[in-house]
Amino acid sequence: MAQGRIVAGFVAPHPPHLVYAENPPQNEPRSKGGWETLRWGYERARKSIEELKPDVLLVHSPHWQTLVGHHFLGVPRMRGKSVDPIFPNLFRYSFDFKVDVDLAEACCNEARALGLTAKMMRNPNFRVDYGTITTLHMIRPQWDIPVVGLSANNSPYYLTLEKGVDQMEKLGAATRTAIEKSGKRAVLLCSNTFSHYHFHEEPALPEDMSCEHPQSYKGYQWDMRMIELMRRGEIREVMRLFPEWVEEAFAEVKSGAFPWMISAMNYPTVPAELHGYGTVIGTGNAVMEWRLAA
Amino acid sequence: MTIVSAFLMPGNPLPLLKGENPPWKVLADAARKAGAALRDSRPDVLLIYSTQWIAVLDELWQTRPHSVGRHVDENWYEYGDLQMDLHCDVDLARACIAAATAGGVRSKAVDYEDFPIDTGTIVANAFVNPDGRIPAVVAANNVYHDFALTAKLGGIAAEQAKLQGKRAAVIAIGGLSGSYFDHEIDIAKDRVVRDADDAANRAFLDRLGKGSGNSLAEEIAEYAKTVKADMGGKHFAWLLGATGGFRGASVLGYGATYGAGAAVVQFQVA
């Protein structure tokens, strides 16, 4: 068996507004569109997925927040309806996808071997969170590639950021080892917004783009600074600035997906490609790709 | 008399899902005792605030007449499924939405099939209202609302119940100290993970027994910071706002839920 590898990693944010705006048949609410620049960015990312032909997509979502360790979806087929408790007016999505349980178990075991608390989620009635679903839908709406779903352990919030990032980096290393042993071509998905300052009231028409702009200029400046560093391949500098970024931009990357993915990719120096950037209720969202293999 | 009873209930599902486990049985027994006391107070409606129903835009209020279905907690899924069975007092909820919006807190109704009622609300409702007969008004925890604003919402809910001539029971759902074990434990030996948190929880519960008084809000803020309390203790704000203060409190049960502090408390309302 050939050694498996991570062929690409994507920052793939999960505002449910993007699914709502696209009007896929799986989602009940109907919209008049909106957030086009971000959705066009996802269109480009979808083309990359088509070219890469991965065997599996791994997604780390901040909206499956776990208290005791790092959890992995462990049911072969996940089906159900996910109503977003925060934006139920926008996201009521019927999901149905396959889980790569073998790889999930391998990641879980490798994480344990590195000293992390890790466990498999085996309850078939589990409602998959909207972050996982939104990211997966936006990156591959065909739902024809098996998935490994990872929770966001709350260690960056309940311990210190440093300790939390250390856990996520170990989780990334464990993920890389499991993928290499699997022989599979894997794509990693970091389901995160960047600057997370947002408005506190929703427009009467959620897709009224005349209401959409960065909520915070400071947050916007941080987004541009970090995106530029990523585009130049300066990932070590990004990670050096990570604590400051989290603090000053209230960045959602704090939840762990970003350090998990960057660590799993072994801190790539290849320049990232920006597929699109836009705000959603004032938060900063970038769709970005690190291509590691043809 | 509008507010006929008031309770603090844990939102963690472990005492409901595995109530036979000795550390959690204390809380399960206490929660059932609270249920009996609540029913004795003959409320027409429950005014519920749960730290686990998170909102970020606007204030959300449940208005679906009857929410039913299965719910699996994102953390404690291995202990079994929860059953939603929640009736809503739609008239009162809509009055709260109008009053809150008029009072400067823009509010919205939530009426969607398969909406995931939060674990805390399901658990507390199952303990105190097991046949689901008493309708409820359920308000979300907007994470950007501070203690004072949350208290204001509690006051609005109580005021609207009064205007509708309803007897109301106030239920604040949430935990005490918020640190969990970060590794698997022998659940039969569950305890509050930090001794300092345990001591602070006990002192805080003793303090509640003395009544609300003028300084309680400040004391809660200090306590919440010390023990990383569940959502900064905002569930107490709802309780204080809705009751307008209380004369004393009885701790019906105190214990741990995988290291975090939890208690069932009955408050003596004025």
Coordinates of C-alpha atoms in Angstrom, one line a residue:
Chain A
M1 CA 0.0 0.0 0.0
A2 CA 1.3 3.4 -1.0
Q3 CA 1.8 5.9 1.8
G4 CA -1.2 8.1 2.3
R5 CA -0.8 11.9 2.2
I6 CA -2.5 15.1 2.8
V7 CA -3.0 16.6 -0.6
A8 CA -4.4 19.9 0.4
G9 CA -5.8 21.9 3.3
F10 CA -8.5 24.5 3.1
V11 CA -9.7 27.2 5.4
A12 CA -13.4 26.6 4.9
P13 CA -15.6 28.8 7.1
H14 CA -19.0 27.8 8.0
P15 CA -21.5 30.7 8.2
P16 CA -24.8 29.0 7.5
H17 CA -25.7 32.1 5.5
L18 CA -23.7 30.7 2.6
V19 CA -25.8 27.5 2.4
Y20 CA -29.0 29.6 2.8
A21 CA -27.8 31.9 0.0
E22 CA -27.2 29.0 -2.4
N23 CA -30.7 27.5 -2.0
P24 CA -29.7 23.8 -2.2
P25 CA -32.6 21.4 -2.1
Q26 CA -31.4 20.0 1.3
N27 CA -32.0 23.3 3.0
E28 CA -35.6 24.4 3.8
P29 CA -35.4 28.2 3.8
R30 CA -35.3 30.0 0.5
S31 CA -33.2 33.1 -0.1
K32 CA -32.6 35.7 -2.8
G33 CA -28.9 35.0 -2.8
G34 CA -26.2 37.1 -1.2
W35 CA -22.6 36.7 0.0
E36 CA -21.6 36.0 -3.7
T37 CA -17.9 36.8 -3.4
L38 CA -17.5 34.1 -0.7
R39 CA -19.7 31.6 -2.6
W40 CA -17.7 32.2 -5.8
G41 CA -14.6 31.6 -3.7
Y42 CA -16.1 28.3 -2.7
E43 CA -16.8 27.5 -6.4
R44 CA -13.0 27.8 -7.0
A45 CA -12.3 25.5 -4.0
R46 CA -14.8 23.0 -5.4
K47 CA -12.8 22.9 -8.6
S48 CA -9.7 22.1 -6.6
I49 CA -11.4 19.3 -4.9
E50 CA -12.5 18.0 -8.3
E51 CA -8.9 18.1 -9.5
L52 CA -7.5 16.5 -6.3
K53 CA -9.9 13.6 -6.2
P54 CA -9.4 12.9 -2.5
D55 CA -10.5 9.7 -0.8
V56 CA -11.6 11.5 2.3
L57 CA -12.4 14.9 3.7
L58 CA -11.5 15.7 7.3
V59 CA -13.3 18.5 9.0
H60 CA -12.7 20.1 12.4
S61 CA -15.7 22.2 13.5
P62 CA -15.9 24.7 16.4
H63 CA -19.6 24.0 16.7
W64 CA -19.2 20.5 18.0
Q65 CA -17.5 21.7 21.2
T66 CA -16.5 18.9 23.5
L67 CA -15.5 19.1 27.2
V68 CA -13.6 15.9 27.7
G69 CA -11.1 15.3 25.0
H70 CA -11.3 15.2 21.2
H71 CA -14.1 13.3 19.6
F72 CA -14.6 11.7 16.2
L73 CA -17.7 10.8 14.3
G74 CA -17.8 7.0 14.4
V75 CA -21.1 6.0 12.8
P76 CA -20.7 4.8 9.2
R77 CA -23.6 6.8 7.8
M78 CA -24.9 10.0 9.4
R79 CA -28.4 11.0 8.4
G80 CA -30.8 13.5 9.9
K81 CA -31.8 17.1 9.9
S82 CA -29.7 19.8 11.4
V83 CA -31.5 22.9 12.5
D84 CA -29.1 25.6 13.5
P85 CA -30.0 26.7 17.1
I86 CA -28.5 30.1 16.4
F87 CA -29.8 30.8 12.9
P88 CA -32.9 28.5 12.6
N89 CA -34.4 30.9 10.1
L90 CA -31.5 30.2 7.7
F91 CA -30.4 26.7 8.2
R92 CA -32.6 23.6 8.4
Y93 CA -30.6 21.1 6.4
S94 CA -31.2 17.4 5.8
F95 CA -27.9 15.7 5.7
D96 CA -26.9 12.2 4.6
F97 CA -23.2 11.3 4.3
K98 CA -20.7 8.5 4.8
V99 CA -18.1 8.5 7.5
D100 CA -14.7 7.0 7.0
V101 CA -14.8 5.2 10.4
D102 CA -11.6 3.3 9.8
L103 CA -9.6 6.5 9.4
A104 CA -11.5 8.2 12.2
E105 CA -10.6 5.3 14.5
A106 CA -7.0 5.5 13.3
C107 CA -6.8 9.2 14.1
C108 CA -8.4 8.6 17.5
N109 CA -5.8 5.9 18.3
E110 CA -2.9 8.0 17.1
A111 CA -4.2 10.9 19.3
R112 CA -4.3 8.6 22.3
A113 CA -0.8 7.4 21.5
L114 CA 0.3 11.1 21.8
G115 CA -1.3 11.4 25.2
L116 CA -4.5 13.1 24.2
T117 CA -7.9 12.2 25.5
A118 CA -9.8 11.0 22.4
K119 CA -13.0 9.0 21.8
M120 CA -15.3 7.8 19.1
M121 CA -18.9 9.0 18.9
R122 CA -21.0 6.0 18.2
N123 CA -24.6 7.2 18.8
P124 CA -26.5 6.9 15.4
N125 CA -29.0 9.5 16.5
F126 CA -26.3 12.2 16.9
R127 CA -27.2 15.5 15.2
V128 CA -24.2 16.7 13.3
D129 CA -23.5 20.3 14.0
Y130 CA -24.1 23.1 11.4
G131 CA -20.4 24.0 11.2
T132 CA -19.4 20.6 9.9
I133 CA -22.4 20.4 7.5
T134 CA -21.9 24.0 6.1
T135 CA -18.2 23.5 5.5
L136 CA -18.8 20.1 3.8
H137 CA -21.7 21.3 1.7
M138 CA -19.8 24.4 0.5
I139 CA -16.7 22.4 -0.4
R140 CA -18.4 19.4 -1.9
P141 CA -22.1 19.6 -2.4
Q142 CA -22.3 16.2 -4.0
W143 CA -21.6 14.6 -0.6
D144 CA -19.8 11.7 -2.4
I145 CA -16.6 11.7 -0.5
P146 CA -16.4 10.0 2.9
V147 CA -15.8 12.2 5.9
V148 CA -13.9 12.2 9.2
G149 CA -15.5 14.7 11.6
L150 CA -13.5 16.0 14.5
S151 CA -14.9 18.0 17.5
A152 CA -13.3 21.1 18.9
N153 CA -12.2 20.3 22.4
N154 CA -12.6 23.4 24.5
S155 CA -9.1 23.4 25.9
P156 CA -8.1 26.8 24.3
Y157 CA -10.9 28.4 26.3
Y158 CA -10.8 26.4 29.5
L159 CA -7.1 26.0 29.8
T160 CA -4.7 28.6 28.3
L161 CA -4.5 29.4 24.6
E162 CA -0.9 28.0 24.7
K163 CA -2.0 24.7 26.2
G164 CA -5.0 24.5 23.9
V165 CA -2.9 25.1 20.8
D166 CA -0.4 22.5 22.0
Q167 CA -3.2 20.0 22.1
M168 CA -4.5 20.9 18.6
E169 CA -1.0 20.6 17.2
K170 CA -0.7 17.2 18.7
L171 CA -4.0 16.3 17.2
G172 CA -2.7 17.5 13.9
A173 CA 0.4 15.3 14.1
A174 CA -1.8 12.3 15.1
T175 CA -4.0 13.0 12.1
R176 CA -1.1 13.2 9.7
T177 CA 0.3 9.9 11.0
A178 CA -3.1 8.2 10.6
I179 CA -3.5 9.5 7.1
E180 CA 0.0 8.3 6.1
K181 CA -0.6 4.8 7.4
S182 CA -4.0 4.7 5.7
G183 CA -2.7 5.0 2.2
K184 CA -5.4 7.5 1.4
R185 CA -5.4 10.9 -0.3
A186 CA -6.9 13.3 2.3
V187 CA -8.1 16.9 2.3
L188 CA -8.2 18.8 5.5
L189 CA -10.9 21.4 6.2
C190 CA -10.5 24.0 8.9
S191 CA -14.0 25.2 9.6
N192 CA -13.2 28.7 10.9
T193 CA -14.0 32.3 10.5
F194 CA -11.1 34.7 11.0
S195 CA -12.1 38.0 12.6
H196 CA -15.2 37.1 14.6
Y197 CA -16.5 40.5 15.6
H198 CA -20.1 40.7 14.4
F199 CA -23.3 42.7 14.5
H200 CA -25.8 41.9 17.2
E201 CA -29.0 42.4 15.2
E202 CA -30.0 40.7 12.0
P203 CA -31.3 42.7 9.1
A204 CA -35.0 42.3 8.3
L205 CA -33.8 40.6 5.1
P206 CA -30.8 38.6 6.1
E207 CA -29.4 38.6 2.6
D208 CA -29.6 42.4 2.2
M209 CA -26.0 43.0 1.3
S210 CA -26.3 46.7 1.8
C211 CA -26.0 45.8 5.5
E212 CA -22.9 43.7 5.0
H213 CA -19.4 45.0 5.8
P214 CA -16.6 44.4 8.3
Q215 CA -18.0 45.0 11.8
S216 CA -14.5 45.9 13.0
Y217 CA -11.8 47.7 11.1
K218 CA -9.2 46.3 13.5
G219 CA -10.5 42.8 12.7
Y220 CA -10.4 43.5 9.0
Q221 CA -6.8 44.7 9.3
W222 CA -5.8 41.5 11.1
D223 CA -7.5 39.4 8.4
M224 CA -5.6 41.2 5.6
R225 CA -2.3 40.9 7.5
M226 CA -2.7 37.2 8.1
I227 CA -4.0 36.4 4.7
E228 CA -1.0 38.2 3.1
L229 CA 1.4 36.2 5.3
M230 CA -0.4 33.0 4.3
R231 CA -0.2 34.0 0.6
R232 CA 3.5 34.5 1.0
G233 CA 4.0 31.1 2.6
E234 CA 5.1 32.6 6.0
I235 CA 3.2 30.1 8.1
R236 CA 5.7 30.2 11.0
E237 CA 5.1 33.9 11.3
V238 CA 1.4 33.3 11.2
M239 CA 1.7 30.9 14.1
R240 CA 4.0 33.3 16.0
L241 CA 1.4 36.0 15.7
F242 CA -1.4 33.5 16.5
P243 CA -2.0 34.5 20.1
E244 CA -2.1 38.2 19.2
W245 CA -4.4 37.5 16.3
V246 CA -6.8 35.6 18.5
E247 CA -6.8 38.3 21.1
E248 CA -7.2 41.3 19.0
A249 CA -9.4 40.1 16.2
F250 CA -11.5 37.8 18.5
A251 CA -10.6 35.3 15.8
E252 CA -12.5 32.0 15.7
V253 CA -9.3 30.2 14.9
K254 CA -9.0 30.0 18.7
S255 CA -11.2 27.0 18.7
G256 CA -8.4 24.9 17.3
A257 CA -9.1 24.0 13.7
F258 CA -6.4 26.2 12.3
P259 CA -3.5 24.9 14.4
W260 CA -4.8 21.4 13.9
M261 CA -4.7 21.7 10.1
I262 CA -1.4 23.6 9.9
S263 CA 0.3 21.1 12.2
A264 CA -1.1 18.2 10.3
M265 CA 0.4 19.7 7.1
N266 CA 3.7 20.1 8.9
Y267 CA 3.7 23.9 8.7
P268 CA 3.7 24.3 4.9
T269 CA 5.9 27.0 3.4
V270 CA 4.0 26.7 0.1
P271 CA 2.0 29.9 -0.5
A272 CA -1.7 29.6 0.2
E273 CA -4.1 30.6 -2.5
L274 CA -6.9 32.9 -1.5
H275 CA -10.1 31.7 -3.3
G276 CA -12.3 34.4 -1.8
Y277 CA -12.9 36.7 1.1
G278 CA -16.0 38.3 2.5
T279 CA -17.9 39.3 5.6
V280 CA -20.9 37.5 7.1
I281 CA -22.8 39.5 9.7
G282 CA -19.6 41.5 9.9
T283 CA -17.2 38.6 10.5
G284 CA -14.2 38.0 8.3
N285 CA -14.2 34.9 6.2
A286 CA -11.5 33.6 3.8
V287 CA -11.6 30.5 1.6
M288 CA -8.0 29.5 1.3
E289 CA -6.1 26.5 0.0
W290 CA -2.7 25.0 0.6
R291 CA -2.0 22.6 -2.3
L292 CA 0.6 20.0 -1.1
A293 CA 0.3 17.5 -4.0
A294 CA -1.0 17.3 -7.5
Chain B
M1 CA -48.8 36.8 43.5
T2 CA -47.2 36.2 40.1
I3 CA -44.0 34.4 40.9
V4 CA -45.0 31.4 43.0
S5 CA -41.7 29.5 43.0
A6 CA -38.2 29.7 41.7
F7 CA -35.5 27.1 41.2
L8 CA -31.9 26.7 40.1
M9 CA -31.6 23.5 38.1
P10 CA -28.4 21.9 36.6
G11 CA -28.4 21.7 32.8
N12 CA -26.0 18.8 32.6
P13 CA -27.9 15.6 31.4
L14 CA -25.9 13.1 33.4
P15 CA -28.2 13.1 36.5
L16 CA -31.2 12.4 34.2
L17 CA -29.5 9.9 31.9
K18 CA -27.7 7.9 34.6
G19 CA -29.3 8.9 37.8
E20 CA -28.4 5.6 39.5
N21 CA -24.7 6.6 39.6
P22 CA -24.2 7.6 43.2
P23 CA -22.6 11.1 42.7
W24 CA -25.4 12.0 40.2
K25 CA -28.2 10.4 42.2
V26 CA -27.9 13.2 44.7
L27 CA -28.7 15.7 42.0
A28 CA -31.4 13.5 40.4
D29 CA -33.2 13.0 43.7
A30 CA -32.9 16.7 44.4
A31 CA -34.3 17.6 41.0
R32 CA -37.3 15.4 41.5
K33 CA -37.8 17.0 44.9
A34 CA -37.7 20.4 43.2
G35 CA -40.3 19.1 40.7
A36 CA -42.7 18.2 43.6
A37 CA -42.2 21.6 45.2
L38 CA -42.8 23.3 41.8
R39 CA -46.0 21.4 41.2
D40 CA -47.2 22.3 44.8
S41 CA -46.8 25.9 43.9
R42 CA -49.4 25.4 41.1
P43 CA -47.8 27.5 38.4
D44 CA -49.6 28.3 35.1
V45 CA -46.4 28.7 33.3
L46 CA -42.6 28.1 33.7
L47 CA -40.3 31.0 32.9
I48 CA -37.1 29.2 31.7
Y49 CA -33.6 30.5 30.9
S50 CA -30.9 28.0 30.1
T51 CA -27.3 28.8 29.6
Q52 CA -27.1 26.2 26.9
W53 CA -29.4 27.8 24.4
I54 CA -27.0 30.2 22.8
A55 CA -28.0 33.2 20.7
V56 CA -25.7 35.8 19.1
L57 CA -28.1 38.0 17.1
D58 CA -31.1 39.4 18.8
E59 CA -32.9 37.7 21.7
L60 CA -34.6 34.5 20.8
W61 CA -37.8 33.1 22.4
Q62 CA -39.3 29.7 21.8
T63 CA -42.8 29.9 20.3
R64 CA -43.4 26.5 18.9
P65 CA -46.6 25.2 20.6
H66 CA -45.3 21.7 21.2
S67 CA -41.7 20.6 20.7
V68 CA -41.2 16.9 20.5
G69 CA -38.5 14.6 19.3
R70 CA -35.2 13.0 20.2
H71 CA -32.1 14.9 21.2
V72 CA -28.6 13.7 21.6
D73 CA -26.2 15.8 23.7
E74 CA -23.0 16.6 21.9
N75 CA -20.9 15.6 24.9
W76 CA -22.7 12.9 26.7
Y77 CA -24.2 11.0 23.8
E78 CA -22.9 7.7 25.1
Y79 CA -25.3 7.8 28.1
G80 CA -28.4 7.7 25.9
D81 CA -30.9 9.9 24.1
L82 CA -33.1 12.6 25.5
Q83 CA -36.7 13.1 24.7
M84 CA -38.0 16.6 24.0
D85 CA -41.6 17.2 25.2
L86 CA -42.0 21.0 25.7
H87 CA -45.2 22.9 25.5
C88 CA -44.9 26.6 25.0
D89 CA -47.2 29.4 26.3
V90 CA -47.2 31.1 22.9
D91 CA -49.4 34.0 24.0
L92 CA -47.0 34.9 26.9
A93 CA -43.9 34.3 24.8
R94 CA -45.2 36.7 22.1
A95 CA -46.0 39.2 24.8
C96 CA -42.4 38.9 26.0
I97 CA -41.0 39.4 22.5
A98 CA -43.1 42.5 22.0
A99 CA -42.2 43.9 25.5
A100 CA -38.5 43.1 25.2
T101 CA -38.3 44.7 21.7
A102 CA -40.2 47.8 23.0
G103 CA -37.7 47.9 25.9
G104 CA -34.8 48.0 23.5
V105 CA -33.8 44.3 23.3
R106 CA -34.8 43.2 19.8
S107 CA -36.4 39.8 20.1
K108 CA -37.5 37.1 17.7
A109 CA -39.8 34.1 17.8
V110 CA -38.4 30.6 17.2
D111 CA -41.0 28.2 15.8
Y112 CA -39.4 25.5 13.7
E113 CA -40.0 21.8 13.4
D114 CA -37.0 19.8 14.6
F115 CA -35.5 22.8 16.4
P116 CA -33.0 21.4 18.9
I117 CA -34.3 22.5 22.2
D118 CA -31.1 22.7 24.4
T119 CA -30.1 19.9 26.6
G120 CA -30.5 22.0 29.8
T121 CA -34.1 22.9 29.1
I122 CA -35.0 19.3 28.2
V123 CA -33.3 18.0 31.3
A124 CA -34.9 20.5 33.8
N125 CA -38.3 20.2 32.1
A126 CA -38.1 16.4 32.4
F127 CA -37.4 16.6 36.1
V128 CA -39.9 19.2 37.2
N129 CA -42.6 18.8 34.5
P130 CA -42.3 15.1 33.6
D131 CA -45.7 14.9 31.8
G132 CA -44.9 18.2 30.0
R133 CA -48.3 19.6 31.1
I134 CA -47.2 23.0 32.3
P135 CA -46.4 25.3 29.4
A136 CA -43.2 27.3 29.4
V137 CA -41.7 30.5 28.1
V138 CA -38.0 29.8 27.2
A139 CA -35.6 32.6 26.5
A140 CA -32.1 32.1 24.9
N141 CA -28.8 33.1 26.4
N142 CA -27.5 35.8 24.1
V143 CA -23.8 35.6 24.8
Y144 CA -23.5 39.4 24.4
H145 CA -26.1 40.2 27.0
D146 CA -24.6 41.0 30.3
F147 CA -25.9 40.3 33.8
A148 CA -28.0 43.5 33.9
L149 CA -29.6 42.9 30.5
T150 CA -30.4 39.3 31.3
A151 CA -32.0 40.4 34.6
K152 CA -34.0 42.9 32.6
L153 CA -35.3 40.1 30.4
G154 CA -36.3 38.0 33.4
G155 CA -38.1 41.0 34.8
I156 CA -39.9 41.5 31.5
A157 CA -41.0 37.9 31.5
A158 CA -42.4 38.1 35.0
E159 CA -44.2 41.4 34.2
Q160 CA -45.8 40.0 31.2
A161 CA -47.0 36.9 33.1
K162 CA -48.5 39.3 35.7
L163 CA -50.3 41.3 33.0
Q164 CA -51.8 38.0 31.8
G165 CA -52.8 37.0 35.3
K166 CA -50.6 33.9 35.3
R167 CA -48.9 32.2 38.2
A168 CA -45.3 31.7 37.2
A169 CA -42.4 29.4 38.3
V170 CA -39.0 30.7 37.5
I171 CA -36.4 28.2 36.4
A172 CA -32.7 29.2 36.0
I173 CA -30.9 26.4 34.3
G174 CA -27.1 26.2 34.5
G175 CA -24.2 25.0 36.5
L176 CA -21.9 26.3 39.2
S177 CA -18.1 26.0 38.7
G178 CA -17.4 25.3 35.1
S179 CA -14.2 23.2 35.0
Y180 CA -14.6 19.6 33.9
F181 CA -12.2 16.7 34.2
D182 CA -10.2 16.7 30.9
H183 CA -9.9 12.9 30.9
E184 CA -12.1 9.9 31.3
I185 CA -12.9 9.2 35.0
D186 CA -14.5 6.4 37.0
I187 CA -17.9 8.1 37.1
A188 CA -18.7 6.4 40.5
K189 CA -16.0 8.7 41.9
D190 CA -17.0 11.9 40.3
R191 CA -16.3 15.0 42.3
V192 CA -15.8 18.7 41.8
V193 CA -12.4 18.7 40.0
R194 CA -10.8 21.5 42.0
D195 CA -11.0 21.7 45.7
A196 CA -11.0 25.5 45.6
D197 CA -14.0 25.4 43.3
D198 CA -15.8 23.0 45.6
A199 CA -15.2 25.4 48.5
A200 CA -16.3 28.4 46.5
N201 CA -19.4 26.6 45.4
R202 CA -20.4 25.7 48.9
A203 CA -19.7 29.2 50.2
F204 CA -21.8 30.6 47.4
L205 CA -24.7 28.3 48.1
D206 CA -24.5 29.3 51.8
R207 CA -24.6 32.9 50.7
L208 CA -27.8 32.3 48.6
G209 CA -29.4 31.0 51.8
K210 CA -29.2 34.5 53.2
G211 CA -31.4 36.0 50.5
S212 CA -30.8 38.2 47.5
G213 CA -29.8 41.4 49.4
N214 CA -28.3 44.4 47.6
S215 CA -24.9 43.0 46.9
L216 CA -25.7 39.6 45.5
A217 CA -25.2 40.7 41.9
E218 CA -21.7 41.9 42.6
E219 CA -20.9 38.7 44.7
I220 CA -22.1 36.5 41.8
A221 CA -19.8 38.3 39.4
E222 CA -16.8 37.7 41.7
Y223 CA -17.8 34.1 42.4
A224 CA -18.3 33.5 38.6
K225 CA -14.9 34.8 37.8
T226 CA -13.2 32.7 40.6
V227 CA -14.7 29.4 39.5
K228 CA -15.2 30.0 35.7
A229 CA -18.9 29.7 36.3
D230 CA -21.2 28.4 33.6
M231 CA -21.8 31.5 31.4
G232 CA -20.6 33.8 34.0
G233 CA -23.6 32.9 36.2
K234 CA -26.1 34.7 34.0
H235 CA -28.8 32.2 34.8
F236 CA -28.8 33.9 38.3
A237 CA -29.5 37.2 36.6
W238 CA -32.6 35.8 35.0
L239 CA -33.7 34.4 38.4
L240 CA -33.0 37.7 40.2
G241 CA -34.8 39.7 37.5
A242 CA -37.8 37.5 37.3
T243 CA -38.3 37.1 41.1
G244 CA -37.3 40.7 41.9
G245 CA -35.2 39.2 44.7
F246 CA -35.7 36.3 47.2
R247 CA -35.8 35.9 50.9
G248 CA -33.7 32.8 51.2
A249 CA -32.9 29.6 49.5
S250 CA -32.7 25.9 50.3
V251 CA -30.1 23.7 48.7
L252 CA -31.9 20.5 47.7
G253 CA -28.8 18.9 46.3
Y254 CA -25.2 19.7 45.5
G255 CA -22.6 17.6 43.6
A256 CA -20.5 17.2 40.5
T257 CA -21.2 16.5 36.9
Y258 CA -17.9 15.2 35.5
G259 CA -16.0 17.7 37.6
A260 CA -18.2 20.7 37.2
G261 CA -20.2 22.0 40.1
A262 CA -24.0 21.6 40.1
A263 CA -26.8 22.3 42.5
V264 CA -30.6 22.2 42.8
V265 CA -31.8 25.1 44.8
Q266 CA -35.3 26.2 45.8
F267 CA -35.6 29.9 46.4
Q268 CA -38.1 31.5 48.9
V269 CA -39.8 34.1 46.7
A270 CA -41.3 37.2 48.3

